[in-house]
């Protein structure tokens, strides 16, 4: 097995094949967003310094994100999170301020989503900080899995895409958020309000002329999406209750790759309407100013943590009528097709091209 | 909070204090070996390259150990493990052979203890391999916690101490186990049989004269204890069933430190009979040859993964009569005293000295 050649998808497939003998009789084993054990959902994720964050990032937001990305996996299965284990790998010299901010951030997200910290471990890790969290949730009325999409089903997302990737790119270009950023009592906010909260902590790269306050606000909106993603728990719960959903996954690695995973698990293909992919004004504005392609950010950027789900055609009206939560409704972006694993992107004139699964695979990038 | 000054114990205490508001109403929150959630026990541990293992160690044994140390936490609570989540952080260039050995080792321990791999995550980690495992188990008849030790209770361990530390020290001195070591079908073996299995893979440091085959076998026994510790699941289960135990903990960080933790949680002190501390012949032999103090290895070495438990005096006969498993019985090494957190070591002539909690604290060493 060569990790770089196989990539994460191939690696996981090889793992699953090799160790099938160990698999429990469970409706969702490795390969889904969370594992199922009786009435519980379990999911584990690790954030590694230098890969998923830099030491200079605001620790409060990092703490929030570390927990939120795990809760997003519970959301994708339609569950309600209840508790988490925190496993910290820390260099001895980690600054007390950083630790304090990190823990305060974790506590803030835990309080917001009512999940209890029940245990874990701290170990030394000279080469950098590692934050590994295991989240535990209860199953919702129906389990949302990746494998139920059927040809003809609509393909939906719960919010705009590409903002997180734009935020990551801004950080790479020298934009910064003050590391002390700890925006008071923090609740699930609309993107615009989160941006307004974060804006005072945002600074542009040294020597770069900022046109106006709008530019900072747009940057802040994308930075907030990247540094403090919101797990779509309410949406997952509603979708699980309504029973209108045939398959679901959370968008952690980019629309094209996660759609590929969903289609593969379902033995189906997909046709995506290019113009229907939701991209926020702030993301378009930043992309235009920086010379980036907003569509590429939305398709391949990753870390959106919106839900991607499919729903039978008969449920379309019901789905689009009711807002999921916070007033935002699901957005129809395409249809499931019978052609296994074949993803197509269709433009407004009806021309299609192949949609490569190019999302963020940690092992095949650079 | 300064991690180096506080050490892990102090750090965890600060964590617990600061975030008590998040604590669930659970009989065992952070601070015990595993968290309790309904009927389940959950525990998470991470092994970090360069801290807990070196890239040159046999990956098969490393895989076994990564799972075993988590199962040991379940054992310490008297539970039966059922499943685990595996979170791997891997550099892109990790050799396929290493990965394959690692997974085969995890699978081997999983099959041996009948735990199912139900999920997890793989992420990239350029700076070194991280293996974070969350193990899930079912509670036994009675929950074993750290907090029930009462003055007068006997203090017991389930097996000899110091062998793992001796093995670690041998590795540091250039002793090696062939990285391909994958000793066939592996079951819970006696220390001597594990050593016999491992011996053909063991090599002494280059240029070092080995006296005889015995020296290799003794080295192998300590190396096996370090590289492939056995979680004391059967012992934990029996102790939980019999209900003779007032407090328990697994010996991951050394007798003196783990005893300190148990005594602190119980609000008690301890008197340890120096001569009663079990140290194997192989550990004594290696220590004598290398000029190490076997008592220090046993008191402060860590990673023994034996259970340390206390039991009321009235249960003493019952405990000592029945073997726990594999024919080895619990070994009485001291008594709980009323003096909170005060640990004493008594020699054969009845002279006592203070026993410092000097076990392996990842943040205060070097």
XYZ file of C-alpha atoms in Angstrom:
732
model
C 0.000 0.000 0.000
C 1.480 3.295 -1.032
C -0.313 6.146 0.661
C 0.710 8.842 -1.777
C -0.418 6.798 -4.779
C -3.614 5.519 -3.219
C -4.691 8.760 -1.539
C -6.952 8.718 1.474
C -9.909 7.227 -0.372
C -7.850 4.382 -1.779
C -6.099 3.870 1.522
C -9.347 3.639 3.445
C -10.733 1.237 0.875
C -7.657 -0.957 1.225
C -8.013 -0.804 5.003
C -11.634 -1.793 4.904
C -10.948 -4.664 2.514
C -8.068 -6.004 4.519
C -9.786 -5.854 7.861
C -13.333 -6.705 6.951
C -13.081 -9.672 9.285
C -13.120 -7.219 12.181
C -16.217 -5.395 11.059
C -19.164 -5.439 13.427
C -22.675 -6.126 12.179
C -23.512 -2.420 12.046
C -25.574 -0.364 9.611
C -22.653 2.024 9.203
C -19.069 0.932 9.703
C -15.893 2.714 8.632
C -16.571 4.777 5.575
C -19.559 6.683 6.930
C -19.302 9.942 8.849
C -19.785 8.311 12.213
C -19.830 4.778 13.547
C -23.012 3.280 14.940
C -22.967 1.313 18.179
C -26.418 0.512 19.481
C -28.176 3.840 19.937
C -24.944 5.785 19.780
C -22.998 7.529 17.070
C -19.242 7.838 17.483
C -16.787 9.825 15.451
C -13.122 10.753 15.832
C -11.106 13.471 14.112
C -7.625 14.829 14.653
C -6.260 18.307 13.965
C -2.497 18.412 13.536
C -0.379 21.566 13.808
C 1.107 22.530 10.474
C -1.574 20.558 8.610
C -4.920 21.742 9.882
C -3.851 24.865 11.704
C -0.821 27.015 12.379
C 0.487 27.876 15.846
C -0.365 31.537 15.165
C -4.089 30.958 14.690
C -6.447 32.249 17.374
C -6.574 29.386 19.901
C -10.139 30.181 20.975
C -11.406 29.657 17.439
C -9.171 26.622 16.998
C -10.744 25.040 20.076
C -14.210 25.742 18.725
C -13.323 24.295 15.337
C -11.741 21.150 16.780
C -15.026 20.261 18.457
C -17.293 21.592 15.692
C -15.816 19.419 12.931
C -16.566 16.344 15.015
C -20.091 17.499 15.741
C -20.523 18.008 12.007
C -20.047 14.255 11.526
C -22.812 13.596 14.048
C -24.993 16.121 12.190
C -24.370 14.293 8.914
C -25.809 11.113 10.440
C -28.864 12.935 11.786
C -27.822 12.567 15.418
C -27.644 14.738 18.521
C -24.221 14.999 20.143
C -24.032 14.441 23.874
C -20.398 14.133 24.939
C -16.798 14.156 23.815
C -13.348 12.873 24.725
C -10.395 15.197 24.250
C -6.952 13.813 23.522
C -4.309 16.541 23.486
C -0.731 16.139 22.282
C 1.272 19.127 23.517
C 4.876 20.280 23.388
C 6.146 21.052 26.919
C 6.784 24.622 25.878
C 3.252 25.351 24.680
C 2.339 28.831 25.983
C -0.194 28.904 28.803
C -2.157 31.563 26.944
C -2.537 29.325 23.936
C -3.766 26.401 26.041
C -6.134 28.591 27.926
C -7.618 30.026 24.729
C -7.881 26.568 23.197
C -9.738 25.115 26.167
C -11.987 28.154 26.444
C -12.860 27.703 22.770
C -13.640 24.030 23.220
C -15.744 24.878 26.267
C -17.575 27.579 24.331
C -18.557 25.208 21.517
C -19.397 22.486 24.041
C -21.719 24.806 25.940
C -23.299 26.088 22.732
C -24.143 22.580 21.533
C -24.693 21.120 25.005
C -22.078 18.400 24.845
C -20.232 17.303 27.963
C -16.519 16.767 28.234
C -16.255 13.307 29.765
C -12.613 12.369 29.460
C -9.568 11.902 27.315
C -5.847 12.106 27.700
C -2.940 14.511 27.466
C 0.376 13.377 26.063
C 3.560 15.145 25.150
C 4.177 15.810 21.477
C 7.452 17.652 20.914
C 6.908 18.128 17.198
C 3.644 20.011 17.387
C 0.177 20.228 18.844
C -2.311 17.447 18.117
C -5.984 17.784 19.018
C -7.862 14.507 18.675
C -11.511 14.551 19.650
C -14.008 11.730 19.786
C -17.614 12.882 19.785
C -20.484 10.716 20.949
C -24.092 11.319 19.968
C -27.485 9.689 20.025
C -29.077 8.506 16.810
C -31.924 10.608 15.466
C -35.262 9.173 14.352
C -33.687 7.926 11.141
C -30.049 7.296 10.497
C -28.671 9.352 7.635
C -26.025 7.389 5.728
C -24.143 7.833 2.492
C -25.516 4.858 0.691
C -29.187 5.525 -0.044
C -29.077 7.949 -3.009
C -31.189 6.725 -5.937
C -31.328 7.992 -9.549
C -33.718 10.909 -9.828
C -33.161 12.105 -6.255
C -32.407 15.786 -5.847
C -28.979 16.784 -4.516
C -28.990 19.532 -1.874
C -26.601 21.499 0.271
C -27.471 23.399 3.445
C -25.495 26.577 2.744
C -22.967 28.432 0.623
C -19.688 26.759 -0.324
C -16.114 27.914 -0.845
C -15.964 30.484 1.943
C -13.744 28.325 4.134
C -11.303 27.703 1.286
C -11.229 31.442 0.569
C -10.486 32.062 4.248
C -7.681 29.501 4.210
C -6.223 31.137 1.089
C -6.389 34.558 2.744
C -4.405 33.224 5.704
C -1.844 31.799 3.276
C -1.541 35.283 1.696
C -0.759 36.919 5.010
C -4.177 37.961 6.270
C -4.405 37.457 10.016
C -6.876 37.235 12.837
C -5.547 38.489 16.172
C -4.623 35.462 18.223
C -6.452 36.847 21.239
C -9.712 36.875 19.247
C -12.356 35.523 21.588
C -15.550 37.136 20.496
C -17.533 37.268 23.741
C -20.518 34.996 24.108
C -20.621 33.260 20.808
C -23.692 31.654 19.402
C -24.552 30.203 16.054
C -24.615 33.377 14.030
C -25.430 34.142 10.445
C -22.324 34.443 8.269
C -22.718 38.223 8.104
C -22.989 38.582 11.885
C -20.060 36.271 12.493
C -18.074 38.420 10.082
C -19.074 41.591 11.892
C -17.898 40.064 15.171
C -14.599 38.976 13.745
C -13.837 42.047 11.616
C -12.147 44.108 14.391
C -9.598 41.288 14.865
C -8.770 40.965 11.171
C -5.658 42.529 9.688
C -4.551 42.655 6.062
C -1.040 41.660 5.022
C 1.651 44.197 5.853
C 2.047 46.785 3.116
C -1.194 45.871 1.416
C -3.587 48.741 0.738
C -7.140 47.963 1.824
C -9.716 49.650 -0.382
C -12.508 50.064 2.141
C -14.177 48.631 5.235
C -16.134 46.286 2.983
C -12.975 44.518 1.950
C -12.200 43.763 5.598
C -15.772 42.609 6.214
C -15.710 40.289 3.216
C -12.359 38.905 4.318
C -13.751 38.451 7.840
C -16.732 36.489 6.543
C -14.509 33.993 4.763
C -12.052 33.831 7.652
C -14.921 33.155 10.052
C -16.146 30.332 7.812
C -12.675 28.808 7.886
C -11.727 29.379 11.507
C -15.105 28.822 13.114
C -17.292 26.577 10.971
C -20.804 25.903 12.245
C -21.804 22.229 12.527
C -25.226 21.817 10.916
C -26.764 20.000 13.853
C -30.218 21.534 13.657
C -30.382 20.781 9.941
C -29.257 17.182 10.473
C -31.819 16.685 13.200
C -34.681 18.113 11.142
C -33.686 16.048 8.105
C -33.529 12.925 10.257
C -36.958 13.654 11.777
C -38.679 14.387 8.527
C -37.423 11.221 6.878
C -37.162 12.930 3.519
C -33.509 12.182 3.002
C -32.076 9.232 1.074
C -28.366 9.890 1.720
C -26.214 12.474 3.499
C -22.597 13.405 4.167
C -20.918 16.469 5.620
C -18.783 18.581 3.309
C -15.400 18.329 4.951
C -13.192 17.680 1.946
C -14.925 19.617 -0.814
C -18.122 19.148 -2.819
C -16.554 17.168 -5.654
C -14.773 14.650 -3.407
C -17.564 14.240 -0.859
C -20.141 13.914 -3.646
C -17.921 11.248 -5.165
C -17.933 9.406 -1.832
C -21.701 9.619 -1.489
C -22.197 8.447 -5.075
C -19.769 5.612 -4.650
C -21.449 4.416 -1.450
C -24.839 4.631 -3.210
C -23.684 3.046 -6.473
C -24.892 6.098 -8.375
C -23.665 9.107 -10.338
C -24.570 12.793 -10.238
C -25.328 15.758 -12.436
C -24.579 19.093 -10.783
C -26.031 22.375 -12.063
C -23.068 24.699 -12.111
C -25.085 27.892 -11.673
C -26.997 26.452 -8.733
C -23.942 25.959 -6.534
C -24.359 28.538 -3.774
C -21.416 30.898 -3.339
C -21.756 33.874 -1.032
C -21.293 37.456 -2.130
C -18.336 37.798 0.244
C -16.608 34.785 -1.292
C -17.209 36.060 -4.837
C -15.930 39.516 -3.866
C -12.742 38.190 -2.264
C -12.151 35.780 -5.149
C -12.580 38.595 -7.702
C -10.142 40.839 -5.835
C -7.538 38.069 -5.444
C -7.944 36.570 -8.902
C -9.256 33.217 -7.686
C -11.952 31.107 -9.385
C -14.894 31.027 -6.937
C -16.264 27.863 -8.563
C -13.035 25.991 -7.856
C -13.160 27.107 -4.224
C -16.724 25.814 -3.983
C -16.056 22.522 -5.757
C -12.692 21.547 -4.334
C -11.884 23.836 -1.416
C -13.178 21.726 1.437
C -13.961 22.424 5.098
C -17.379 23.892 4.335
C -19.067 21.669 6.944
C -22.404 22.137 5.245
C -24.467 18.987 4.758
C -24.740 17.471 1.303
C -27.807 15.273 0.997
C -30.122 13.662 -1.486
C -33.881 13.399 -1.358
C -36.495 11.635 -3.528
C -38.246 13.815 -6.092
C -41.589 13.477 -4.288
C -40.134 15.227 -1.252
C -38.856 18.200 -3.212
C -41.729 20.542 -2.466
C -41.797 19.723 1.224
C -38.055 20.226 1.504
C -37.869 23.535 -0.277
C -40.865 24.985 1.556
C -39.561 24.635 5.091
C -36.447 26.425 6.223
C -34.004 24.087 7.927
C -32.852 26.431 10.660
C -31.782 30.058 10.988
C -34.068 30.823 8.080
C -31.804 29.183 5.504
C -33.406 26.493 3.397
C -31.758 23.610 1.566
C -30.446 24.483 -1.879
C -31.055 22.131 -4.806
C -27.834 21.804 -6.804
C -28.330 18.723 -8.967
C -29.718 15.216 -9.484
C -28.574 11.702 -8.800
C -28.005 9.703 -12.005
C -27.705 5.964 -12.618
C -24.115 6.142 -13.892
C -22.004 4.848 -11.027
C -19.363 7.254 -9.730
C -19.679 9.455 -12.829
C -20.022 13.100 -11.810
C -21.039 15.709 -14.380
C -21.197 19.478 -14.169
C -23.798 21.161 -16.379
C -23.731 24.848 -17.252
C -26.698 27.114 -17.965
C -26.606 26.267 -21.679
C -26.920 22.562 -20.934
C -23.328 21.693 -21.755
C -21.775 19.143 -19.435
C -18.233 18.343 -18.449
C -16.747 15.686 -16.202
C -16.464 16.793 -12.575
C -13.203 15.439 -11.191
C -13.189 14.416 -7.550
C -10.481 16.908 -6.688
C -11.342 17.846 -3.165
C -8.903 17.948 -0.347
C -7.220 14.592 -0.017
C -4.574 15.018 2.671
C -2.207 12.515 1.090
C -2.233 13.477 -2.546
C -1.926 17.255 -2.228
C 1.541 18.797 -2.679
C -1.125 27.670 33.199
C 2.434 26.594 32.557
C 2.528 22.991 31.447
C 6.154 22.357 32.348
C 5.700 23.694 35.847
C 2.351 22.089 36.507
C 3.097 18.702 34.945
C 0.338 16.524 33.598
C -1.302 15.997 36.970
C -1.417 19.693 37.743
C -2.503 20.499 34.224
C -5.374 18.035 34.339
C -6.423 19.353 37.711
C -6.439 22.895 36.348
C -8.454 21.703 33.359
C -10.997 19.957 35.516
C -11.366 22.961 37.800
C -11.774 25.401 34.972
C -14.302 23.385 33.056
C -16.289 21.773 35.805
C -19.375 23.490 34.434
C -19.213 21.117 31.474
C -19.052 17.976 33.557
C -21.832 15.461 33.077
C -23.538 13.847 36.059
C -21.403 10.727 35.774
C -19.886 8.426 38.404
C -16.495 8.882 36.708
C -15.623 11.969 34.726
C -12.193 13.108 33.575
C -9.590 11.860 35.992
C -10.574 8.197 35.976
C -9.210 5.654 33.521
C -12.293 5.716 31.357
C -15.389 7.863 31.060
C -18.796 6.437 31.867
C -21.748 7.129 29.587
C -24.789 5.065 30.442
C -23.701 1.428 30.201
C -20.598 2.301 28.254
C -17.005 3.010 29.130
C -15.001 5.239 26.807
C -11.319 5.961 26.797
C -8.924 7.710 24.420
C -5.141 7.547 24.206
C -2.648 8.817 21.689
C 0.775 7.469 20.777
C 3.070 10.045 19.198
C 6.191 9.208 17.172
C 9.338 10.277 18.969
C 7.525 10.264 22.333
C 5.889 6.880 22.721
C 7.636 5.018 19.959
C 10.367 5.397 17.345
C 9.876 4.903 13.610
C 12.256 1.912 13.789
C 10.122 -0.093 16.204
C 8.362 -3.189 14.874
C 5.077 -1.843 13.484
C 3.164 -5.038 14.230
C 3.946 -4.750 17.922
C 3.299 -1.012 17.845
C -0.180 -1.655 16.438
C -0.855 -4.188 19.164
C 0.361 -1.822 21.857
C -1.655 1.129 20.571
C -4.852 -0.845 21.048
C -3.748 -2.691 24.189
C -3.022 0.447 26.224
C -6.569 1.631 25.582
C -8.037 -1.733 26.502
C -6.016 -1.542 29.708
C -8.057 1.522 30.709
C -11.260 -0.455 30.167
C -9.781 -3.292 32.253
C -8.996 -0.858 35.074
C -12.695 0.056 35.260
C -13.778 -3.589 35.270
C -15.323 -3.434 31.804
C -15.338 -5.513 28.660
C -14.164 -3.746 25.512
C -16.340 -4.069 22.438
C -15.152 -1.635 19.780
C -12.649 1.046 18.873
C -12.144 4.070 16.662
C -8.762 4.546 15.030
C -7.493 8.006 14.199
C -4.232 7.896 12.268
C -1.974 10.859 11.537
C 0.464 9.851 8.821
C 3.232 11.514 6.823
C 2.621 11.024 3.078
C 5.908 9.185 2.797
C 5.130 6.557 5.447
C 6.331 3.220 4.022
C 3.586 0.819 2.944
C 5.302 -1.968 4.887
C 5.105 0.036 8.092
C 1.397 0.776 7.636
C 0.655 -2.798 6.769
C 2.472 -4.080 9.857
C 0.781 -1.491 12.047
C -2.697 -2.401 10.863
C -1.989 -6.116 11.079
C -0.887 -5.556 14.682
C -4.011 -3.605 15.538
C -6.100 -6.319 13.882
C -4.260 -9.016 15.808
C -4.956 -7.393 19.193
C -8.533 -6.613 18.125
C -9.163 -10.241 17.199
C -7.514 -11.484 20.384
C -9.718 -9.332 22.601
C -12.768 -9.449 20.313
C -13.137 -5.741 19.735
C -14.465 -4.418 16.450
C -12.984 -1.585 14.463
C -15.968 0.659 13.840
C -14.500 3.866 12.453
C -12.110 6.730 12.801
C -10.181 9.009 10.536
C -6.898 9.351 8.710
C -5.188 12.711 8.453
C -1.834 13.837 7.189
C 0.818 14.591 9.783
C 4.092 15.637 8.162
C 6.031 15.780 11.409
C 5.466 12.210 12.498
C 3.027 9.388 13.010
C 0.181 9.815 15.506
C -2.009 6.899 16.551
C -5.052 8.000 18.528
C -7.452 5.273 19.568
C -10.773 5.542 21.349
C -11.896 2.285 22.917
C -15.484 1.598 23.918
C -16.504 -1.047 26.403
C -19.431 -2.219 28.483
C -19.447 -1.759 32.217
C -18.859 -4.860 34.311
C -21.032 -5.845 37.257
C -19.402 -3.197 39.420
C -17.560 -0.149 38.232
C -13.980 -0.021 39.448
C -12.928 3.571 40.128
C -9.980 5.267 41.751
C -11.809 6.798 44.617
C -12.937 4.008 46.936
C -9.733 3.062 48.796
C -10.185 3.122 52.597
C -7.582 2.962 55.368
C -6.721 -0.642 56.141
C -7.434 -1.903 52.623
C -4.750 -4.066 51.060
C -2.931 -2.743 48.001
C -2.417 -5.248 45.205
C -0.909 -5.497 41.748
C -1.714 -8.122 39.122
C 1.840 -8.842 37.993
C 5.540 -7.974 38.039
C 6.633 -4.358 37.547
C 9.558 -2.642 35.900
C 9.970 -4.961 32.922
C 8.572 -2.436 30.462
C 10.903 0.288 31.726
C 13.833 -2.120 31.438
C 12.776 -2.884 27.857
C 12.550 0.824 27.050
C 16.019 1.378 28.528
C 17.410 -1.509 26.464
C 16.056 0.111 23.287
C 17.695 3.379 24.328
C 21.004 1.496 24.701
C 20.864 0.138 21.172
C 19.097 -3.196 21.645
C 16.734 -3.831 18.742
C 13.818 -5.978 17.726
C 13.679 -6.681 13.994
C 11.082 -4.396 12.488
C 9.511 -7.291 10.620
C 8.813 -9.073 13.923
C 5.296 -10.426 13.646
C 5.246 -13.492 15.803
C 2.637 -15.644 14.089
C -0.663 -16.203 15.817
C -0.255 -14.292 18.985
C -2.254 -14.946 22.099
C -1.985 -13.766 25.637
C 1.172 -15.573 26.612
C 3.089 -15.868 29.837
C 6.038 -13.482 29.996
C 8.477 -16.361 29.466
C 6.653 -17.643 26.397
C 6.325 -14.164 24.918
C 10.066 -13.783 25.425
C 10.766 -17.097 23.707
C 8.687 -15.968 20.728
C 10.423 -12.633 20.493
C 13.992 -13.787 21.183
C 14.888 -14.712 17.551
C 14.096 -11.125 16.499
C 16.188 -9.505 19.213
C 19.660 -8.154 18.528
C 22.174 -6.682 20.945
C 23.904 -3.366 20.254
C 26.621 -3.512 17.610
C 29.978 -4.449 19.085
C 28.490 -5.609 22.373
C 29.537 -9.085 23.506
C 26.570 -11.184 24.572
C 27.465 -13.622 27.344
C 24.994 -16.380 26.560
C 21.557 -17.201 25.156
C 20.064 -16.378 28.550
C 21.065 -12.755 28.214
C 19.114 -12.523 24.953
C 16.119 -14.269 26.515
C 16.097 -11.946 29.506
C 16.368 -8.951 27.209
C 13.539 -10.359 25.093
C 11.283 -10.723 28.128
C 11.686 -7.066 29.053
C 11.408 -5.937 25.436
C 8.202 -7.946 25.050
C 6.780 -6.292 28.173
C 7.567 -2.890 26.696
C 6.614 -3.452 23.067
C 3.614 -5.705 23.588
C 2.016 -5.134 26.992
C -0.951 -7.312 27.865
C -4.110 -5.488 28.968
C -5.403 -7.150 32.138
C -8.931 -7.579 30.888
C -9.629 -10.953 32.451
C -8.337 -9.707 35.799
C -10.453 -6.540 35.607
C -13.532 -8.533 34.760
C -13.033 -11.011 37.594
C -12.357 -8.218 40.077
C -15.487 -6.408 38.919
C -17.584 -9.566 39.230
C -16.340 -10.524 42.637
C -16.961 -7.107 44.079
C -13.964 -7.364 46.366
C -12.278 -4.244 45.090
C -12.534 -0.786 46.640
C -10.438 1.128 44.064
C -8.456 0.368 40.921
C -6.245 2.022 38.317
C -4.012 0.683 35.563
C -0.286 1.178 35.914
C 0.508 3.273 32.889
C 2.794 5.895 34.411
C 4.577 3.973 37.148
C 3.574 2.583 40.540
C 4.526 5.671 42.549
C 2.620 8.138 40.337
C -0.432 5.957 39.745
C -0.614 5.069 43.436
C -0.460 8.779 44.168
C -3.419 9.324 41.832
C -5.440 6.548 43.411
C -4.676 7.834 46.910
C -5.511 11.376 45.959
C -8.853 10.353 44.437
C -9.599 8.312 47.563
C -8.390 10.923 50.038
C -6.013 8.394 51.540
C -2.341 7.550 51.873
C -0.379 4.332 51.415
C 2.355 2.239 52.963
C 4.163 0.033 50.447
C 6.269 -2.963 51.522
C 9.436 -2.568 49.527
C 10.318 -6.279 49.457
C 6.814 -7.222 48.307
C 6.987 -5.295 45.047
C 7.115 -8.004 42.388
C 10.045 -7.759 39.986
C 10.701 -10.598 37.578
C 13.927 -12.550 37.441
C 14.531 -11.324 33.882
C 14.184 -7.696 34.964
C 16.529 -8.203 37.917
C 19.049 -9.976 35.682
C 19.033 -7.234 33.033
C 19.191 -4.510 35.679
C 22.166 -6.203 37.372
C 24.042 -6.537 34.077
C 23.347 -2.926 33.062
C 23.859 -1.386 36.477
C 20.290 -0.197 36.902
C 18.291 -0.156 40.141
C 15.434 -2.640 39.639
C 13.393 -0.978 42.397
C 13.469 2.349 40.577
C 12.320 0.679 37.384
C 9.426 -0.885 39.286
C 8.468 2.283 41.179
C 8.877 4.919 38.498
C 9.361 3.205 35.146
C 5.797 3.172 33.905
C 3.981 1.337 31.111
C 3.540 -1.826 33.148
C -0.175 -2.009 32.347
C -0.780 -4.203 35.349
C -3.754 -3.292 37.512
C -3.169 -1.640 40.860
C -6.128 -2.120 43.176
C -7.198 -1.992 46.771
C -9.427 -4.386 48.641
C -10.901 -4.454 52.156
C -9.071 -6.609 54.681
C -11.985 -9.020 54.975
C -11.580 -9.940 51.297
C -7.883 -10.716 51.607
C -8.201 -14.475 51.929
C -10.671 -14.763 49.095
C -8.477 -12.652 46.839
C -5.244 -14.452 47.499
C -6.788 -17.904 47.174
C -8.111 -17.580 43.663
C -5.834 -16.958 40.736
C -6.982 -14.042 38.578
C -6.168 -15.530 35.190
C -3.278 -17.374 33.564
C -2.541 -18.817 36.972
C -1.123 -15.561 38.337
C -2.743 -14.293 41.489
C -2.874 -10.745 42.835
C 0.155 -9.704 44.819
C -0.265 -7.819 48.107
C 2.236 -4.964 48.195
C 0.997 -2.651 50.926
C -1.854 -1.037 52.863
C -3.970 2.057 52.500
C -3.388 4.563 55.331
C -5.451 7.512 56.546
C -2.777 10.110 55.734
C -3.969 11.810 52.579
C -1.579 11.622 49.608
C 1.297 10.559 51.846
C 3.054 7.551 50.344
C 5.588 5.607 52.411
C 7.945 2.808 51.453
C 8.827 0.352 54.234
C 11.796 -1.984 54.082
C 12.132 -5.426 55.681
C 13.474 -3.922 58.906
C 10.422 -1.727 59.279
C 12.191 1.503 58.336
C 10.097 3.817 56.191
C 10.940 6.566 53.759
C 8.791 8.918 51.741
C 7.826 7.535 48.332
C 7.953 10.389 45.827
C 5.418 10.298 43.024
C 8.110 10.184 40.361
C 6.485 8.163 37.652
C 6.433 9.125 34.044
C 4.883 12.539 33.659
C 5.209 13.435 29.995
C 5.592 17.148 30.658
C 8.088 17.269 33.484
C 10.678 14.771 32.211
C 13.773 16.158 30.493
